[in-house]
mmCIF file of C-alpha atoms and ligand atoms in Angstrom:
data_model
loop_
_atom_site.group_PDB
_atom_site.id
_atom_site.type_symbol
_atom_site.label_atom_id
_atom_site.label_comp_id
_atom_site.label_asym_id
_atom_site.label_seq_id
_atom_site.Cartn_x
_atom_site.Cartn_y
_atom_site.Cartn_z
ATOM 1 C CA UNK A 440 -1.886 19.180 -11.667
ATOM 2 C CA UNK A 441 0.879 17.077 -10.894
ATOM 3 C CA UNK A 442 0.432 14.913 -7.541
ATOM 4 C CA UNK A 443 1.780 12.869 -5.113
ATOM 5 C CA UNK A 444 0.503 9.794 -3.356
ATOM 6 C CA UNK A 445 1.776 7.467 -0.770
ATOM 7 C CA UNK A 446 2.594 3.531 -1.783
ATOM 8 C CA UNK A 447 3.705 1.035 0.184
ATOM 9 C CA UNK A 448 5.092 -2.560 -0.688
ATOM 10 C CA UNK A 449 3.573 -4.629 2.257
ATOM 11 C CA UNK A 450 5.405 -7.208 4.171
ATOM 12 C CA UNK A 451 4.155 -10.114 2.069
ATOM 13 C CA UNK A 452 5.282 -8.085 -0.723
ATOM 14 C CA UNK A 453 9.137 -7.620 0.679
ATOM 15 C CA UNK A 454 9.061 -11.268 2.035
ATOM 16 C CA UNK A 455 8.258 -12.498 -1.657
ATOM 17 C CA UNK A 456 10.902 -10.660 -2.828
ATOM 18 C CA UNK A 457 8.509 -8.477 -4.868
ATOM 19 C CA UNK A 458 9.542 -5.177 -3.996
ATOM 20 C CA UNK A 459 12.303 -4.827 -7.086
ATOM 21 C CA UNK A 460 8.603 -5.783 -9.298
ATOM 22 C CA UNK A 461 6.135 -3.036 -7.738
ATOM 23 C CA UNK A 462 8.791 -0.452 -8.396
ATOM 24 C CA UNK A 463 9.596 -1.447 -11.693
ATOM 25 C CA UNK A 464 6.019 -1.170 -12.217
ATOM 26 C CA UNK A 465 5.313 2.040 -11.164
ATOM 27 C CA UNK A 466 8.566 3.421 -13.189
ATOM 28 C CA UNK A 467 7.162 1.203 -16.477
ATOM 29 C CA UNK A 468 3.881 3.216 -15.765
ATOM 30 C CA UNK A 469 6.171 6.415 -16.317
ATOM 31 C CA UNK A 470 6.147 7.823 -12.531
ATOM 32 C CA UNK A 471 8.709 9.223 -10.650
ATOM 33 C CA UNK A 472 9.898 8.159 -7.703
ATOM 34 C CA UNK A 473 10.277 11.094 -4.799
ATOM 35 C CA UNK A 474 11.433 8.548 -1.875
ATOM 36 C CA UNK A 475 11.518 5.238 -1.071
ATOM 37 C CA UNK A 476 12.412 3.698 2.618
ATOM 38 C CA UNK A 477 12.507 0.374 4.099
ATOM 39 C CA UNK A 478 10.772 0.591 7.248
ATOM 40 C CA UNK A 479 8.871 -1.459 10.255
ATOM 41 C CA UNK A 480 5.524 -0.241 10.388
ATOM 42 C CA UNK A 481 4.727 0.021 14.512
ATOM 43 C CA UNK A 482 1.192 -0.378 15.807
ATOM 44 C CA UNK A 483 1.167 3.722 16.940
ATOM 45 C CA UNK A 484 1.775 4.278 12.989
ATOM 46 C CA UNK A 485 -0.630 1.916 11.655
ATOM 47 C CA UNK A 486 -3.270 3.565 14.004
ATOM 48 C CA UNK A 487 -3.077 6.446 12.280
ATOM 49 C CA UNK A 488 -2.385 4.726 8.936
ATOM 50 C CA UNK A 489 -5.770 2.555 8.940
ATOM 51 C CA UNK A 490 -7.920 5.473 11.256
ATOM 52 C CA UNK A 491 -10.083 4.722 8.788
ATOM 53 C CA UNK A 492 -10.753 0.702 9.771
ATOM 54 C CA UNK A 493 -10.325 1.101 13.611
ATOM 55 C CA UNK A 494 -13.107 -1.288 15.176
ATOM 56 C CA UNK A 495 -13.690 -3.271 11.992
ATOM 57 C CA UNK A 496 -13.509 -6.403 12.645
ATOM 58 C CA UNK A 497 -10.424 -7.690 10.622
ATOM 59 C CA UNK A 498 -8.250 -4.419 11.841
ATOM 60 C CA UNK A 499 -6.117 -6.221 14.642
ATOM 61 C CA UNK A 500 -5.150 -9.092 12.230
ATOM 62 C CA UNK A 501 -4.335 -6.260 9.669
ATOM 63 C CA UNK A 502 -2.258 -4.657 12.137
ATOM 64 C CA UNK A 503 -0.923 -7.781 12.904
ATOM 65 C CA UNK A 504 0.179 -8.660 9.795
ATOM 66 C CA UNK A 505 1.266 -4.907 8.780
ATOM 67 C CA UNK A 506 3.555 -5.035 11.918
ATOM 68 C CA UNK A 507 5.076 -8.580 11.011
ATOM 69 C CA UNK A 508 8.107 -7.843 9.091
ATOM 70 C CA UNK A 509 9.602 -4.332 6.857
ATOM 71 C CA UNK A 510 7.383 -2.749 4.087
ATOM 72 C CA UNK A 511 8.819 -0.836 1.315
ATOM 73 C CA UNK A 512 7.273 3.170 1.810
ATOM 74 C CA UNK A 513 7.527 5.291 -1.317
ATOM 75 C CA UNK A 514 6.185 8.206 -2.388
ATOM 76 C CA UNK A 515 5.625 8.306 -6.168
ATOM 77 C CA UNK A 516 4.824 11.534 -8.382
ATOM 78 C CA UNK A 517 3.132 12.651 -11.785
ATOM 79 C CA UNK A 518 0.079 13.762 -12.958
ATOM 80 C CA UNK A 519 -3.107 11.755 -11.882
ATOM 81 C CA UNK A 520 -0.481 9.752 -10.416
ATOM 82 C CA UNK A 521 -3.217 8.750 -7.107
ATOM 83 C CA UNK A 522 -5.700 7.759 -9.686
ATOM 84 C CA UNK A 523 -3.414 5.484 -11.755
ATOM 85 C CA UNK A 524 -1.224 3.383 -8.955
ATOM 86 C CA UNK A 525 -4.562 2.338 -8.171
ATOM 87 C CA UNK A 526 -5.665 1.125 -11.351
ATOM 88 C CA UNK A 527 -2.103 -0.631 -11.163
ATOM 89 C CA UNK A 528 -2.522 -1.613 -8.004
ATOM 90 C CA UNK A 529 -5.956 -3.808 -9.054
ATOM 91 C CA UNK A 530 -8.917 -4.485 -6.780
ATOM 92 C CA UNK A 531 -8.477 -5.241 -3.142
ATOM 93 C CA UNK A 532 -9.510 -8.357 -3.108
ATOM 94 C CA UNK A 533 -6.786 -10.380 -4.868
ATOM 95 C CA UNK A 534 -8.249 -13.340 -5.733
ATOM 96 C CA UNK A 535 -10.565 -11.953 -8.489
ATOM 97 C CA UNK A 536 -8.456 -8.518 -8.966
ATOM 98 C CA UNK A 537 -8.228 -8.605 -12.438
ATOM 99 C CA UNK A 538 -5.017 -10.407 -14.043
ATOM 100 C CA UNK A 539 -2.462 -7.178 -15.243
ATOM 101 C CA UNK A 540 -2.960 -5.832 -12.094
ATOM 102 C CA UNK A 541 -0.444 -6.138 -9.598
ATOM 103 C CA UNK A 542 -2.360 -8.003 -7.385
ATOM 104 C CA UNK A 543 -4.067 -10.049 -10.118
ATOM 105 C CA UNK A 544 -1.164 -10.861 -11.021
ATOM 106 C CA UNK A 545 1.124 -11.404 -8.069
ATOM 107 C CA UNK A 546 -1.472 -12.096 -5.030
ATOM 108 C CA UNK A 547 -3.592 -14.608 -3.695
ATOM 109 C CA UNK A 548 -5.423 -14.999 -0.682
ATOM 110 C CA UNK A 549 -3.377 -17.522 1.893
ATOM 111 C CA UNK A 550 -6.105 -17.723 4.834
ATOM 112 C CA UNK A 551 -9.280 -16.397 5.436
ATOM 113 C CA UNK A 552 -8.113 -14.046 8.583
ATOM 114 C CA UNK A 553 -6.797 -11.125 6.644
ATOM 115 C CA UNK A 554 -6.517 -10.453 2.474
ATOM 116 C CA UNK A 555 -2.509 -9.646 2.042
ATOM 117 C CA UNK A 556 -2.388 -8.105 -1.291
ATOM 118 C CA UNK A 557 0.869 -7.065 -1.702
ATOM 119 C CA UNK A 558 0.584 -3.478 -1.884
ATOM 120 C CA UNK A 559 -1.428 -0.122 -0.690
ATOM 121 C CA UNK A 560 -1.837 2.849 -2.160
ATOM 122 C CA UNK A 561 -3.901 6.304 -1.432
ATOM 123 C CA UNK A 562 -7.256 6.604 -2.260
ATOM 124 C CA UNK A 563 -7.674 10.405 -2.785
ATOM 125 C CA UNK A 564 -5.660 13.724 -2.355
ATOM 126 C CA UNK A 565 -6.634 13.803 0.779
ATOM 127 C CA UNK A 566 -5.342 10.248 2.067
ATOM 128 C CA UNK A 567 -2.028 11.214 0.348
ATOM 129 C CA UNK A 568 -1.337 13.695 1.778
ATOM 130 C CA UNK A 569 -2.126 12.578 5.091
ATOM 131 C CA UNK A 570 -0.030 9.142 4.491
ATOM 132 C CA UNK A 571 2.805 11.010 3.049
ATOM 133 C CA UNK A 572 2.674 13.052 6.028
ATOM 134 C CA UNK A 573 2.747 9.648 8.266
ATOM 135 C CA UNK A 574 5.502 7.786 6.708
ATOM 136 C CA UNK A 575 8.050 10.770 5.602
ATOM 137 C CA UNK A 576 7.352 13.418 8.162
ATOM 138 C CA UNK A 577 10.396 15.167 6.752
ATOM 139 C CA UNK A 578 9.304 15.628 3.483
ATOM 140 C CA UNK A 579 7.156 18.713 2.770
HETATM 141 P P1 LIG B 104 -7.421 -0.930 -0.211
HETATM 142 O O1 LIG B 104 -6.103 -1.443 0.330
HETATM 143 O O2 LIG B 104 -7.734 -1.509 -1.562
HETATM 144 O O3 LIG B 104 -7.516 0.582 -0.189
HETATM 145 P P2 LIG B 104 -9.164 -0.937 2.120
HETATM 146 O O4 LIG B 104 -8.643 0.431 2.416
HETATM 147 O O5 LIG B 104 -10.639 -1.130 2.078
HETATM 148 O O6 LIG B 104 -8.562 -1.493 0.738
HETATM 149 O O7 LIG B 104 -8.605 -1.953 3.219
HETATM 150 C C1 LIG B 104 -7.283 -1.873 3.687
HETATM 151 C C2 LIG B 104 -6.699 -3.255 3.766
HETATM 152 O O8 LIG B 104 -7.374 -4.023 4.757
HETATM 153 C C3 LIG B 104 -6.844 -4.057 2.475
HETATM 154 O O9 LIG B 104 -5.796 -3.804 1.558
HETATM 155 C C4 LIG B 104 -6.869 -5.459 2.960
HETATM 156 C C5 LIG B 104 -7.528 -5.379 4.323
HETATM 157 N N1 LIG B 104 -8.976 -5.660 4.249
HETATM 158 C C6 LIG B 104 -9.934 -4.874 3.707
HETATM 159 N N2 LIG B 104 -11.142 -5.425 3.797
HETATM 160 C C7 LIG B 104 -10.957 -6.610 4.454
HETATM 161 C C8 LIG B 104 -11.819 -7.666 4.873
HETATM 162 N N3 LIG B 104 -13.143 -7.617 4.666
HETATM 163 N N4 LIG B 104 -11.272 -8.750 5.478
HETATM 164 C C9 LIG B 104 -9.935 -8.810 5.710
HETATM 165 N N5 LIG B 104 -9.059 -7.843 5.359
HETATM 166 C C10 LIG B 104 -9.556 -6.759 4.733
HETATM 167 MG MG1 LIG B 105 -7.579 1.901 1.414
#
């Protein structure tokens, strides 16, 4: 069944000027893109973005840095489409996220307060359509 799932370019992502490379990525991959949107993530948002991590103890710098400048929101379609940005997206950590990847192959960890790996992307149906939900409230 063809899905949806919710991707963002973080702000280290848009600062590096690596937006233009995540989307070509995810079009090389043969996705479709549904919507994309430059926007300010606030701390409200994020909240209910990362539910999930409130109370670990590297959530406020994540919030932090997820507030600190525009990420690039898109919502990306195709079959198995959840499954495979992640596979593109690489492991979390980005210092031994495997080179191909994008963050093998485009992030690095700067300090040791919070991993910026350049992009997120849903975990499961569920998360989708919970984030898509979040970030495009206008799209059904
Ligand atoms: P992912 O983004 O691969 O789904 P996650 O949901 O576990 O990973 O965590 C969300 C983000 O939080 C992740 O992209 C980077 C940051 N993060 C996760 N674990 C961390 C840790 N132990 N220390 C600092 N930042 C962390
Ligand atoms: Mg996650």
């Amino acid at each position: 069944m063809t899905e949806r799932t919710l991707i963002l370019v973080k702000p280290d992502g848009v600062k590096r000027g690596l937006s233009g490379e995540v989307l070509r990525r995810i079009e090389a991959k043969g996705y479709s893109l549904v919507a994309v949107e430059m926007r300010t993530a606030t701390e409200e948002l994020l909240a209910k973005h990362y539910e999930e991590h409130i109370g670990k103890p590297f959530y406020e710098s994540l919030v932090e840095f997820m507030s600190s400048g525009p990420s690039l929101a898109v919502v990306a379609e195709g079959e198995r489409v959840i499954e495979g940005f992640r596979s593109l997206a690489g492991a979390t950590d980005p210092t031994v996220a495997a080179p191909g990847t994008i963050r093998g192959d485009l992030a690095r960890q700067w300090s040791t307060k919070v991993i910026q790996n350049i992009v997120h992307g849903s975990d499961s149906p569920e998360s989708a359509a919970r984030e898509i939900a979040i970030w495009f409230p206008g799209l059904a």
